[in-house]
Coordinates of C-alpha atoms in Angstrom, one line a residue:
V1 CA 93.3 97.5 78.1
I2 CA 96.7 96.0 77.3
E3 CA 97.6 98.7 74.9
R4 CA 95.9 101.6 76.7
H5 CA 97.7 100.9 80.0
G6 CA 101.1 99.8 78.5
L7 CA 100.8 96.2 79.8
G8 CA 102.4 94.4 76.9
E9 CA 101.4 93.5 73.4
F10 CA 98.1 92.3 71.9
A11 CA 98.1 90.4 68.6
A12 CA 94.3 90.4 68.1
G13 CA 94.3 86.9 66.7
S14 CA 96.8 87.7 64.0
F15 CA 99.8 85.4 63.5
E16 CA 101.7 88.3 61.9
G17 CA 100.8 90.6 64.7
F18 CA 101.9 87.9 67.2
A19 CA 105.3 87.6 65.4
A20 CA 105.8 91.3 65.3
A21 CA 104.8 91.7 69.0
A22 CA 107.2 88.9 69.9
R23 CA 110.0 90.6 68.0
R24 CA 109.3 93.9 69.8
L25 CA 109.2 92.3 73.2
W26 CA 112.5 90.5 72.5
N27 CA 114.2 93.7 71.2
E28 CA 112.9 95.8 74.0
R29 CA 113.3 93.2 76.8
E30 CA 115.2 95.7 79.0
D31 CA 111.9 97.6 79.3
Q32 CA 110.1 94.5 80.7
V33 CA 110.7 95.4 84.3
E34 CA 108.7 98.6 83.8
V35 CA 105.9 96.6 82.0
A36 CA 105.8 94.1 84.8
D37 CA 105.5 96.9 87.4
R38 CA 102.6 98.5 85.4
C39 CA 100.9 95.1 85.2
R40 CA 101.2 94.6 89.0
R41 CA 99.8 98.1 89.7
Y42 CA 97.0 97.6 87.2
I43 CA 96.0 94.2 88.8
A44 CA 96.2 95.7 92.3
K45 CA 94.0 98.6 91.4
E46 CA 91.5 96.9 89.1
H47 CA 91.2 93.5 90.7
A48 CA 91.3 94.3 94.3
E49 CA 88.6 92.7 96.5
G50 CA 86.8 96.0 97.1
K51 CA 86.9 97.1 93.5
V52 CA 85.6 93.8 92.1
S53 CA 82.9 93.6 94.8
A54 CA 81.8 97.1 94.0
D55 CA 81.7 96.4 90.3
W56 CA 79.5 93.3 90.8
L57 CA 77.2 95.1 93.2
D58 CA 76.8 97.9 90.7
A59 CA 76.1 95.5 87.9
L60 CA 73.5 93.8 90.0
G61 CA 72.0 97.1 91.1
L62 CA 72.7 96.4 94.7
E63 CA 74.3 98.4 97.5
C64 CA 76.4 96.7 100.1
A65 CA 79.7 97.2 101.9
P66 CA 82.4 94.9 100.5
H67 CA 83.1 93.4 103.9
A68 CA 79.5 92.2 104.1
L69 CA 80.2 89.9 101.1
R70 CA 82.9 88.0 102.9
P71 CA 80.6 85.4 104.5
L72 CA 78.9 84.8 101.1
V73 CA 82.2 84.4 99.3
A74 CA 83.5 82.0 102.0
E75 CA 80.2 80.0 101.7
L76 CA 80.6 79.7 97.9
S77 CA 84.3 78.7 98.2

């Protein structure tokens, strides 16, 4: 997801990959405003209340309008 959407770097558990990614991020730090904007857009799109609710309902094989979940979410909080 990180690489596919241009959200930053992913070292995949490799110290060498981490060091290389850190060097790239440092050398290309003027591009970080764009990366941060892409991250904000991705989070707003993929983690919005309605999207997450719909994904869970789909995974559970249920159909329900996201607003109908608010009482349940409030009760669990």
